[in-house]
Coordinates of C-alpha atoms in Angstrom, one line a residue:
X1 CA 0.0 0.0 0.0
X2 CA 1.1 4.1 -0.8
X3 CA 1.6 5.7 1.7
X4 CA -1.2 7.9 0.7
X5 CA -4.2 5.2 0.5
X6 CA -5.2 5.6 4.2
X7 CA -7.0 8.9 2.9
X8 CA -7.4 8.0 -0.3
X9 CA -9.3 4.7 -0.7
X10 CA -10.1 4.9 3.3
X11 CA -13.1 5.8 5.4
X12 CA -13.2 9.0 7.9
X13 CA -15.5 9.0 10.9
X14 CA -16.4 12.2 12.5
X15 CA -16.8 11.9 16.1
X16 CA -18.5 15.2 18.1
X17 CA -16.6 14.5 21.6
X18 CA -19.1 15.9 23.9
X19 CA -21.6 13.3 22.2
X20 CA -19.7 10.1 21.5
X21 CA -19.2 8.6 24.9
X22 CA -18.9 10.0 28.3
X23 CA -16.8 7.8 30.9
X24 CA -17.4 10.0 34.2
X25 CA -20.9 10.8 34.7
X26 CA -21.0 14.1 34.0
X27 CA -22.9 13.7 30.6
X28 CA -20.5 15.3 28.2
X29 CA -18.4 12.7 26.3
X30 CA -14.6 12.7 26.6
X31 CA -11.4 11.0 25.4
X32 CA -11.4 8.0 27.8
X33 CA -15.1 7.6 26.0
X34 CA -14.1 7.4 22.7
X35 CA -11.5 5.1 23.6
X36 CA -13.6 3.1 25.0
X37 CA -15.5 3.1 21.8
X38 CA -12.8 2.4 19.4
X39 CA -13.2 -1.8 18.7
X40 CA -16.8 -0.7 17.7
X41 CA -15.0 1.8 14.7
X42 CA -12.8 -1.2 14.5
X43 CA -15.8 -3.6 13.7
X44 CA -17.6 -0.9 11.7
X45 CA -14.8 -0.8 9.5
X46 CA -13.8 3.2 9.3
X47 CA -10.3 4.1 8.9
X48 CA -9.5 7.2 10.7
X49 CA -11.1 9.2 13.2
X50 CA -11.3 12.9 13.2
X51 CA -12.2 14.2 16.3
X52 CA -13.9 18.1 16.7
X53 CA -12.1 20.1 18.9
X54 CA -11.1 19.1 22.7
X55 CA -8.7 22.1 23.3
X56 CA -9.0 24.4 26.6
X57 CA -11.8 26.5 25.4
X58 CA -14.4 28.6 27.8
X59 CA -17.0 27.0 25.5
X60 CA -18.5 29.9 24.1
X61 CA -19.0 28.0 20.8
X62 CA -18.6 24.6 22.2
X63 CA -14.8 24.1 21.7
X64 CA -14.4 26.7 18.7
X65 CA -13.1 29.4 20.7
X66 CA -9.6 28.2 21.6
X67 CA -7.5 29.4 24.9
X68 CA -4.9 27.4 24.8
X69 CA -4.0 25.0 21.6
X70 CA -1.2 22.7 22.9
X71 CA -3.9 21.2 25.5
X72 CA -7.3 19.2 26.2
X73 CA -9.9 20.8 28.2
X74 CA -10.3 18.9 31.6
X75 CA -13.9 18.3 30.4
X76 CA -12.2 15.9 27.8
X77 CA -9.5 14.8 30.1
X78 CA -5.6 15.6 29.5
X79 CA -3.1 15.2 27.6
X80 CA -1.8 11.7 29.1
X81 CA -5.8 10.6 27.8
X82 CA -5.0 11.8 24.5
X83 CA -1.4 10.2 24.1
X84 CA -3.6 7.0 25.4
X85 CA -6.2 7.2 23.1
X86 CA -3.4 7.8 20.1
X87 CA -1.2 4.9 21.4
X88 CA -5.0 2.7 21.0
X89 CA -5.6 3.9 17.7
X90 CA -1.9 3.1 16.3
X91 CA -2.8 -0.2 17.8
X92 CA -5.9 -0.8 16.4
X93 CA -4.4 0.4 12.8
X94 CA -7.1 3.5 13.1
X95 CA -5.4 7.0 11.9
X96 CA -6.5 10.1 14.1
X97 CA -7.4 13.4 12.6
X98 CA -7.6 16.4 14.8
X99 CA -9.7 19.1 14.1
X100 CA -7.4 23.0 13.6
X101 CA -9.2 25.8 14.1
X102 CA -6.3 28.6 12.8
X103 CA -9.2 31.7 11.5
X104 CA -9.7 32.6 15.7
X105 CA -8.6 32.1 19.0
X106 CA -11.2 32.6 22.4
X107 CA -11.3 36.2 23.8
X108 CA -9.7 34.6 26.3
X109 CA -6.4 32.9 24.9
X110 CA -3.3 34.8 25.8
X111 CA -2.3 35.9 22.6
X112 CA -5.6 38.1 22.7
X113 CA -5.5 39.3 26.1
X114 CA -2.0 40.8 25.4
X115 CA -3.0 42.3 22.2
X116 CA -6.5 44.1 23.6
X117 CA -4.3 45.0 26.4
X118 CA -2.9 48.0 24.6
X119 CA -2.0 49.2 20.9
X120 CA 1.4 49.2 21.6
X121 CA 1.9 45.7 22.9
X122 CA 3.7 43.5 20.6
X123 CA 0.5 41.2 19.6
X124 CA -1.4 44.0 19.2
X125 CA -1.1 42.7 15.0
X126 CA -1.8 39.3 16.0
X127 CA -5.5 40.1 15.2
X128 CA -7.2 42.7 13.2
X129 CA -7.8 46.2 14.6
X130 CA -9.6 48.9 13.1
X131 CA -10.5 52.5 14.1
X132 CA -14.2 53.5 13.7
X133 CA -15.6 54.6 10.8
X134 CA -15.4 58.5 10.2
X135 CA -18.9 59.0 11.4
X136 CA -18.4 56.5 14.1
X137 CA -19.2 52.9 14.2
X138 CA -17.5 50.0 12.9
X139 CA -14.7 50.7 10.2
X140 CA -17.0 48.2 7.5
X141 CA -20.2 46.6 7.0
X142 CA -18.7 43.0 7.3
X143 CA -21.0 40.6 9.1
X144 CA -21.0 37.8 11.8
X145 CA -21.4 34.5 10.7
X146 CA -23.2 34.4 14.2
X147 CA -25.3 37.7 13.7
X148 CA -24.6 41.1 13.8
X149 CA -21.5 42.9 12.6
X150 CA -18.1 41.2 12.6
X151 CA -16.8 44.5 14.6
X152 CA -16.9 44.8 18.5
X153 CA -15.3 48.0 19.8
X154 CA -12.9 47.6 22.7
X155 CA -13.1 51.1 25.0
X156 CA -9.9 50.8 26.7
X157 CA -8.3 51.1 23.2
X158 CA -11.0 53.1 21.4
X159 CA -10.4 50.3 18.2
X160 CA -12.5 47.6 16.9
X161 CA -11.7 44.1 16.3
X162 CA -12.8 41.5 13.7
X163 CA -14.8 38.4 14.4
X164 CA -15.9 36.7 11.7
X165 CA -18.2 34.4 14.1
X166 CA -18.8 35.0 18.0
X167 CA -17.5 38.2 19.8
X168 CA -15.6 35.8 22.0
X169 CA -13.8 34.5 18.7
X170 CA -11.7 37.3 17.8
X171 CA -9.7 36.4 14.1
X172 CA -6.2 36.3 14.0
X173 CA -4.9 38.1 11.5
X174 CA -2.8 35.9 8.9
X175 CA -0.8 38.5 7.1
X176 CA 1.8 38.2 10.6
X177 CA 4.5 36.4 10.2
X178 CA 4.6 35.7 13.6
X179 CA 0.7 34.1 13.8
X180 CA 1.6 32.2 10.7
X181 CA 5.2 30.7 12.6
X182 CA 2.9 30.3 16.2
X183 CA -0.3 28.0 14.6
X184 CA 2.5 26.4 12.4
X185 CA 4.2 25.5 15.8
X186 CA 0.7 24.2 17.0
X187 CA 0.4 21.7 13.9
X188 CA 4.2 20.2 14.8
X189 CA 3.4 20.0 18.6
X190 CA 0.3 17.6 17.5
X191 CA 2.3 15.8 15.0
X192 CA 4.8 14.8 17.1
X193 CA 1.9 13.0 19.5
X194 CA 1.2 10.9 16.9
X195 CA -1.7 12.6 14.8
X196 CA -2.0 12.0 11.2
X197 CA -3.4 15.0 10.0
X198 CA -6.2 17.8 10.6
X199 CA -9.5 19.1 9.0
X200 CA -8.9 22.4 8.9
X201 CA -11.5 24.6 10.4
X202 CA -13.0 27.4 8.1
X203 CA -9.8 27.4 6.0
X204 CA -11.2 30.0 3.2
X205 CA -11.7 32.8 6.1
X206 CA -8.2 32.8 7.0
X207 CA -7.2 36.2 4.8
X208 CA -9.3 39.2 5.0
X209 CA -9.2 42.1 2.4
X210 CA -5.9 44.4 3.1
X211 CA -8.4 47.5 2.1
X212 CA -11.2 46.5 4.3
X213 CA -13.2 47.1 1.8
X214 CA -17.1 46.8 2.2
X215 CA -18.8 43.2 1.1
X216 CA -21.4 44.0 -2.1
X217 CA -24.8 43.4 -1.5
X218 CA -25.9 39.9 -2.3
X219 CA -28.9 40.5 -4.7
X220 CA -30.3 36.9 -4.2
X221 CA -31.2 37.3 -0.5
X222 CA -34.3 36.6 0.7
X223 CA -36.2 38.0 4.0
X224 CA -35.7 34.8 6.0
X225 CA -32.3 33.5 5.2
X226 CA -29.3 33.3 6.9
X227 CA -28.8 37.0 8.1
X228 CA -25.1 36.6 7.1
X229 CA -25.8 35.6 3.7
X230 CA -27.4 39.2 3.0
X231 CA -23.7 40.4 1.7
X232 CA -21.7 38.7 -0.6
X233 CA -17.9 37.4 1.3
X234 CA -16.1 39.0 -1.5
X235 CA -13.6 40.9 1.1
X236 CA -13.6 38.5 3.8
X237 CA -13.2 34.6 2.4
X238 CA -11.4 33.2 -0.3
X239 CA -8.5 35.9 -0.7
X240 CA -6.1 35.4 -3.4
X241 CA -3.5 35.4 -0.7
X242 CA -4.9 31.7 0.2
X243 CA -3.0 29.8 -1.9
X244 CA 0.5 30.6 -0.8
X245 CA -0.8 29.6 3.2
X246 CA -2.2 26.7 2.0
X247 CA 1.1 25.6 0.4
X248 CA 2.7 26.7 3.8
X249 CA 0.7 24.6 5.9
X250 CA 1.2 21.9 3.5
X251 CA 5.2 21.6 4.1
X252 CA 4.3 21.7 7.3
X253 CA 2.4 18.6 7.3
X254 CA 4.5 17.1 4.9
X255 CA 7.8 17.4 7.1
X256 CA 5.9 14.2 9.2
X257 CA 5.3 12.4 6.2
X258 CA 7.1 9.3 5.5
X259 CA 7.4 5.7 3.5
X260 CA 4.6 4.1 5.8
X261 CA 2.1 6.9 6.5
X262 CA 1.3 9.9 4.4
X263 CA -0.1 13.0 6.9
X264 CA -3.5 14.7 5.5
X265 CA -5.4 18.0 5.7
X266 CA -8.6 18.0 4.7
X267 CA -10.2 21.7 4.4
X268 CA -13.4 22.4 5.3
X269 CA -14.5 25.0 2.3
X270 CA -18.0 26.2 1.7
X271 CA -17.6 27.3 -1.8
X272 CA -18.9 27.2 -5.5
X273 CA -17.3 23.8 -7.5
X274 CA -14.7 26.1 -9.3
X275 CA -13.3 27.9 -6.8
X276 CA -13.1 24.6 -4.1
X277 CA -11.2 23.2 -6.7
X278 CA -8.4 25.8 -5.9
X279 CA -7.5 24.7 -3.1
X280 CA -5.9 21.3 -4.1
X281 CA -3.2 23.9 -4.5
X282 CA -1.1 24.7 -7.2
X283 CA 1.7 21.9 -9.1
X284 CA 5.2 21.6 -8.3
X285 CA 7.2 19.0 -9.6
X286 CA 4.3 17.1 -11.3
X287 CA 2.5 16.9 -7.0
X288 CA -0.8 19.0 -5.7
X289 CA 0.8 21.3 -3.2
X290 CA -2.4 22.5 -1.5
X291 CA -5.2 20.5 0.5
X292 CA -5.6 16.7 -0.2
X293 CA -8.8 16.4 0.8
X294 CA -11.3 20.0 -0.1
X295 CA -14.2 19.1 1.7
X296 CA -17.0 18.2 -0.9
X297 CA -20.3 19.5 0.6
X298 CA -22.4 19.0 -2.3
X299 CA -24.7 15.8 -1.3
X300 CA -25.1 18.3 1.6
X301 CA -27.6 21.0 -0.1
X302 CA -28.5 18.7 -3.0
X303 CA -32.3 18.6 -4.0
X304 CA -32.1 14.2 -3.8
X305 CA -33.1 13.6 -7.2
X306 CA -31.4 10.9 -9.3
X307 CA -30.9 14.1 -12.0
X308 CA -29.8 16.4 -10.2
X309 CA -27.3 14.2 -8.4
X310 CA -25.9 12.5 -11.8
X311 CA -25.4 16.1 -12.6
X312 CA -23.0 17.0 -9.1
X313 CA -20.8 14.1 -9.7
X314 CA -20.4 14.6 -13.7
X315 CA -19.4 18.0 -12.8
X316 CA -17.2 17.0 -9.6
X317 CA -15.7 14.6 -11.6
X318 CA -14.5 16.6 -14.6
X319 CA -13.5 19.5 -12.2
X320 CA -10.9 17.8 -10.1
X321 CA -7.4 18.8 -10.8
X322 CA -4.5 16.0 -12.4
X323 CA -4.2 13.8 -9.5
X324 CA -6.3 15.3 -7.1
X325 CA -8.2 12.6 -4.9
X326 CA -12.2 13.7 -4.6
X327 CA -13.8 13.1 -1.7
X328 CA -17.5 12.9 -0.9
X329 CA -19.8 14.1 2.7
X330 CA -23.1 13.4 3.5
X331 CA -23.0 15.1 7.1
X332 CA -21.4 16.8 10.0
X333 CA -21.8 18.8 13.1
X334 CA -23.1 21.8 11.6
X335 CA -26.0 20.3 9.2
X336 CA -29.2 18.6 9.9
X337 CA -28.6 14.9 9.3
X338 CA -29.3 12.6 6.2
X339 CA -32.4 10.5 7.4
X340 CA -33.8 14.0 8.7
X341 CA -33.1 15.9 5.2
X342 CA -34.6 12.7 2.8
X343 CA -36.2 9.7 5.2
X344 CA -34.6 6.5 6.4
X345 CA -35.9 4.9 3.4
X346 CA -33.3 7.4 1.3
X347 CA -30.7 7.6 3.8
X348 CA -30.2 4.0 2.9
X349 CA -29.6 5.0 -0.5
X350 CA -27.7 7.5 0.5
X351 CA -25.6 5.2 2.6
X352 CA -24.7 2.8 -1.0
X353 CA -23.8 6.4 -2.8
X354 CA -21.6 7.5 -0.5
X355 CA -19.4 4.5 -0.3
X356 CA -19.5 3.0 -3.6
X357 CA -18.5 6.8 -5.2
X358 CA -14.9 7.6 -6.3
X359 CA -13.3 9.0 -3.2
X360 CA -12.7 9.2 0.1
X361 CA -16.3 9.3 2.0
X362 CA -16.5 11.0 5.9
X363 CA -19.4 9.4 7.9
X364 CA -20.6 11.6 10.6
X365 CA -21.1 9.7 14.1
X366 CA -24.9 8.6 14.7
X367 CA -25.5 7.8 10.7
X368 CA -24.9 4.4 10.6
X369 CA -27.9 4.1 13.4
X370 CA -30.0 6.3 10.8
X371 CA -30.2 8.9 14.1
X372 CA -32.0 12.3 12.9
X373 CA -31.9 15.8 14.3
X374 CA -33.6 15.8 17.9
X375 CA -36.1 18.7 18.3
X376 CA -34.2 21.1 21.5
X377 CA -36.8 23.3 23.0
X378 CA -35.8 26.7 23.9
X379 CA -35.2 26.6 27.2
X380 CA -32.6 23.6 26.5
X381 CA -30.5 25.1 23.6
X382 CA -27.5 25.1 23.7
X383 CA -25.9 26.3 20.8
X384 CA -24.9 29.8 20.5
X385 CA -26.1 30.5 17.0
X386 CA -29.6 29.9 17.7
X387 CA -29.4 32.0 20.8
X388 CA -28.0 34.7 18.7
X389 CA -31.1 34.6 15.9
X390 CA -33.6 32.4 18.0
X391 CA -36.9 31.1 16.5
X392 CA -34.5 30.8 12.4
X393 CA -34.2 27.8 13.2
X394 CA -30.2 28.3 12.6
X395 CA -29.4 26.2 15.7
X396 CA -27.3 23.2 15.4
X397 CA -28.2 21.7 19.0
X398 CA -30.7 19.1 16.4
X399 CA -27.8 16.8 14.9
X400 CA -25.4 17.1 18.0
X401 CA -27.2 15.0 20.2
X402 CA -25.3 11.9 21.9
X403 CA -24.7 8.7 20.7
X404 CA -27.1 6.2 20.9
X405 CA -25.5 2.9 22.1
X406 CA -27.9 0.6 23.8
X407 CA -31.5 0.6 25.6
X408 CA -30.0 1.2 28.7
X409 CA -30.0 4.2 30.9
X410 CA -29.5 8.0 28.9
X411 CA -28.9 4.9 25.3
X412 CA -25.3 3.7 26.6
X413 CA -24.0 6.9 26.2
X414 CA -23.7 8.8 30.0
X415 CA -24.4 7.5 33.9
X416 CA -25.5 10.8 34.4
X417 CA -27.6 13.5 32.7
X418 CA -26.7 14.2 28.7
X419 CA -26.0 17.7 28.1
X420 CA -28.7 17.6 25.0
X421 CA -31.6 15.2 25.5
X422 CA -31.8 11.8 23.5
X423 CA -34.1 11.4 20.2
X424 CA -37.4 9.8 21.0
X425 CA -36.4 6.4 19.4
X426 CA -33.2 5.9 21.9
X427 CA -34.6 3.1 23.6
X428 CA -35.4 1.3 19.7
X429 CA -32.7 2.9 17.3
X430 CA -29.7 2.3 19.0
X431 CA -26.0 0.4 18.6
X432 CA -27.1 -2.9 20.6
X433 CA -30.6 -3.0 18.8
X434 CA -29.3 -3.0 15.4
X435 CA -26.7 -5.1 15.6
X436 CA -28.6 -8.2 15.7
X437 CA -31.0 -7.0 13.1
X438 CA -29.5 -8.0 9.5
X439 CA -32.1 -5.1 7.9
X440 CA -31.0 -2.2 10.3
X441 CA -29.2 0.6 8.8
X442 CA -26.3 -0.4 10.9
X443 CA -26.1 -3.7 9.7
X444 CA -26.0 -1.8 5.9
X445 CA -23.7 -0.1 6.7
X446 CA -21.3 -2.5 7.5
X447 CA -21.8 -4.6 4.6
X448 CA -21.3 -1.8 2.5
X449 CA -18.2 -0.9 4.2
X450 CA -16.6 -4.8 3.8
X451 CA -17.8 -4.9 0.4
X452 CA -15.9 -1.2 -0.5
X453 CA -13.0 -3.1 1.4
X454 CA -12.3 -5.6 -0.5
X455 CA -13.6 -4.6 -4.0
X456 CA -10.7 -2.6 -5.5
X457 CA -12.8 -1.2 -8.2
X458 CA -15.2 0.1 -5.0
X459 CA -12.2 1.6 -2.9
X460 CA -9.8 2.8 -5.9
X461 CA -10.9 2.1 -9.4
X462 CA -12.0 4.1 -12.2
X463 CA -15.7 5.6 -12.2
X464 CA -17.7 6.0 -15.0
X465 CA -21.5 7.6 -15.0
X466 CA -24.2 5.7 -16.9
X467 CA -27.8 6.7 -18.4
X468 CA -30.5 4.6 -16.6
X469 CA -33.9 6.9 -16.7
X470 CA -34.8 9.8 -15.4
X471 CA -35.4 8.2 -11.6
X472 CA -32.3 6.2 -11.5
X473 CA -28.9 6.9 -10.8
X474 CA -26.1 4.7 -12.3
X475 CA -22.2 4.2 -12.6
X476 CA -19.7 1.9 -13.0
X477 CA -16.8 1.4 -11.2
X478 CA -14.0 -1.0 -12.6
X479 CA -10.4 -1.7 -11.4
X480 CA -8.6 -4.7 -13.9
X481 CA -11.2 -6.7 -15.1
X482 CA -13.3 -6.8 -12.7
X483 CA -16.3 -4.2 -13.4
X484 CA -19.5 -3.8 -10.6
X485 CA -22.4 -1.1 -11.5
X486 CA -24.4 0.7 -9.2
X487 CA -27.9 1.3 -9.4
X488 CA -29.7 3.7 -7.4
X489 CA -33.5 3.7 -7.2
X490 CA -34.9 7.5 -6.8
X491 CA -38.2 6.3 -7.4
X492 CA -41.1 5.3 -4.7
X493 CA -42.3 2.6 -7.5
X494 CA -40.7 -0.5 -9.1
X495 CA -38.2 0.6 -12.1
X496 CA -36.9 -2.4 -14.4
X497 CA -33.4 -1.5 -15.7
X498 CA -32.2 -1.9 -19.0
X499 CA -30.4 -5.4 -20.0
X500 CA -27.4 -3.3 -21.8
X501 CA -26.4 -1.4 -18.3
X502 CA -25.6 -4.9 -16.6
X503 CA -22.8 -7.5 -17.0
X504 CA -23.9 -10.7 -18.3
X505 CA -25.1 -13.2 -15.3
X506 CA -25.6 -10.5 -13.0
X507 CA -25.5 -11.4 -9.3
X508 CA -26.5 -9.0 -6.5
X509 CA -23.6 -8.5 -4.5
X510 CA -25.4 -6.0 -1.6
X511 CA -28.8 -4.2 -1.8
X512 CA -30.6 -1.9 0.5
X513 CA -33.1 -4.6 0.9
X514 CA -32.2 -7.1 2.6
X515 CA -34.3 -9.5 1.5
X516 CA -32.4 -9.3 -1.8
X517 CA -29.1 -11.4 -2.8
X518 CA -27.6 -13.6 -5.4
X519 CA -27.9 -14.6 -9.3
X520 CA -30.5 -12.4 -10.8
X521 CA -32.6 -14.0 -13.5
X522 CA -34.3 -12.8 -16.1
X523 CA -34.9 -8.9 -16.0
X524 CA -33.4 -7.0 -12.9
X525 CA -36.6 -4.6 -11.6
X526 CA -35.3 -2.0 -8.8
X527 CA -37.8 -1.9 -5.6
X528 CA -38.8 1.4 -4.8
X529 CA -36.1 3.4 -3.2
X530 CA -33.6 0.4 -3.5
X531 CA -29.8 0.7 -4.3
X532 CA -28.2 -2.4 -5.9
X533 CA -24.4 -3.2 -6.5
X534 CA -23.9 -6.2 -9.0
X535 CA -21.4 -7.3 -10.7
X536 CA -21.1 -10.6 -13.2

């Protein structure tokens, strides 16, 4: 094996630490919980673990306002637990991905505190600082992610500072040397623990306009939306100036790369197909020098029709850069989950597309249950957003919620009290339940998972899209000789599939039915909302 095929041909689980597994009662997860969890990844057959962030953080956004990045917050445990919990996932032949959140620090890091503290201290650069407008007020009209303006005036100083998300998370400013050198020091003090790589937190906000110039007006907005989305980022994300950090943080990563074990960074980039495609970085010497892994968001927002689908991956596909390896996400920590978007029925399908595409696929903790978003009254929220712009229904409390492991007290997951109350079904849809249930979602997903393990064409072989009908999506994947074709059902009626699209002596090799399996004979008729995988 390359020493690249761990993220290339692998699997990546997201795990949300506060909801995997707690393992002292107080109802947020931790690292001894996870580790306690890791022969169930092992079973499942993921490849690498990336784990959100579990730095020292006052928890103003839930672990996204660093103080103190060389660290674990107490809630999580320490640093010996982490060391443990890498030392268990070397053993277990599982790769660990730690989130990096470089755009801002907490309010209350050090860095911060020193450079609020006057204009003259010596960090005072470390983060953007403005004077007021002329008339008074912030210096521009940039927004919040959060709400409200992305300026918060400081009165000791009598300057403003930038946050592109909470007040508490002020942004660094990445045109210093010195923050570049400092976060670049953070990446090597994590490598040398043993992590292989990082998703990189909001990687496209990381350069702000020089000018601080004002964000256009987005003429597409709509009374309703996001409030953030009324401006377009044109100042604020996705600065020329990207590209050479990106190929900085890069080397960095590379310098811990060797024969056995290529490290990765996987950017998470909320942008339009062109410009994502950037960030694979530019060519040197024949090699991407940018971001292995662009986070591909698409299945995300997608309308699920077999159409509109067939027409993401055509386009994905043709986009990707010479050599670049594509990569594919259903979920994560800050969407509504898959069977809440399109139904069990269609998460099932959703489950074959994701790991039978070209790429590396990123499961996000909870799926392979089918768990959906739990409804958080108000006086339970937690989340930050949705107390910023409360009744949007911007929250993301819905698809946090903890893992659901077994019938037992809070599902397996706490002795105590979760922080965010279990879905309705805990006691039903859960680890324990499912696994002796060969129709369960879990029990799909594994079989799905084996099946893309030991089928090269599934896991690294050429993919090619095929015309099946308006309500079914098809492709082939093929590695040597050995060719399987995947049919997707989009339809909530039986659709029989043209003889031409299969090999001859088709034989079922996994469907989302389980009641389906074998040799087929005579014509192959897809049940409504079924997946197939055959091959001859």
């Amino acid at each position: 094996m390359s020493a690249d095929a761990w993220w290339k041909n692998g699997i990546v689980y997201q795990i949300y630490p506060r909801s995997f597994q707690d393992s002292d009662g107080d109802g947020i997860g931790d690292l001894q919980g996870i580790q306690r969890r890791l022969d169930y990844l092992v079973e499942l057959g993921v490849d690498a673990v990336w784990i959100s962030p579990i730095y020292p953080s006052p928890m103003a956004d839930f672990g996204y306002d660093i103080s103190d990045y060389c660290n674990v917050d107490p809630r999580f445990g320490t640093l010996e637990d982490f060391d443990s919990l890498a030392a268990e996932c070397k053993a277990r032949g599982l790769k660990l991905v730690l989130d990096f959140v470089p755009n801002h620090t907490s309010d209350r890091h050090p860095w911060f505190v020193q450079s609020r503290a006057s204009r003259n201290n010596t960090k005072r650069d470390w983060y953007l600082w403005q004077d007021p407008a002329p008339g008074g007020g912030p210096p521009n009209n940039w927004l919040s992610n959060f709400g409200g303006p992305a300026w918060t005036f400081d009165e000791a100083s009598g300057q403003y500072y930038c946050h592109s998300f909470l007040k508490e998370q002020p942004d660094l400013n990445w045109r210093s040397p010195e923050v570049r050198k400092a976060m670049y020091d953070v990446l090597r003090f994590w490598l040398r623990r043993g992590v292989d790589g990082f998703r990189v937190d909001v990687l496209y906000h990381l350069i702000k306009d020089v000018e601080f110039r004002d964000n256009p007006q987005n003429p597409s907005f709509q009374a309703g939306q996001d409030p953030s989305h009324q401006l377009l980022p044109l100042y604020t994300t996705d600065r020329p100036e990207m590209q050479d950090i990106i190929v900085e943080m890069r080397r960095v990563v590379d310098e811990f790369s060797d024969e056995a074990s290529a490290r990765v960074l996987i950017g998470e980039l909320y942008l339009p197909l062109e410009r994502l495609m950037a960030y694979y970085g530019r060519t040197s010497d024949g090699l991407l020098q940018g971001v292995q892994l662009p986070f591909n968001f698409q299945l995300i927002t997608a309308p699920w029709h077999a159409a509109e689908i067939d027409r993401i991956v055509r386009n994905y596909e043709a986009a990707l850069p010479h050599g670049a390896a594509p990569n594919w996400v259903l979920g994560n920590h800050d969407k509504p989950r898959i069977a809440s978007r399109v139904g069990q029925e269609r998460a099932r399908l959703a489950a074959m597309l994701l790991l039978t595409l070209r790429g590396t696929p990123t499961l996000y903790y909870g799926d392979e249950i089918g768990l959906t978003d739990v409804p958080i009254p108000p006086d339970e929220v937690q989340d930050p957003f949705e107390k910023n712009e409360p009744g949007k229904g911007l929250g993301r409390d819905p698809q946090r919620t903890p893992m659901q492991w077994s019938g037992a007290h809070a599902a397996g997951f706490t002795d105590g009290t979760p922080w965010l109350r279990l879905g309705g079904d805990w006691s039903m849809r859960n680890v324990e339940a499912q696994q002796g249930d060969p129709a369960s979602m879990l029990q799909l997903y594994k079989k799905l998972i084996a099946l893309r393990r030991n089928e090269h064409a599934l896991h690294e072989g050429s993919h090619e899209q095929l015309e099946a009908g308006a309500d079914v999506l098809a492709y082939a994947r093929s590695a040597g000789t050995r060719r399987l074709v995947v049919l997707l059902n989009f339809a909530t009626s039986e659709t029989p599939v043209a003889a031409e699209l299969l090999p001859a002596d088709t034989v079922v090799l996994a469907s989302t039915h389980a009641d389906r399996t074998g040799a087929v004979k005579g014509e192959l008729v897809l049940q409504p909302l079924e997946g197939v995988i055959v091959a001859q």
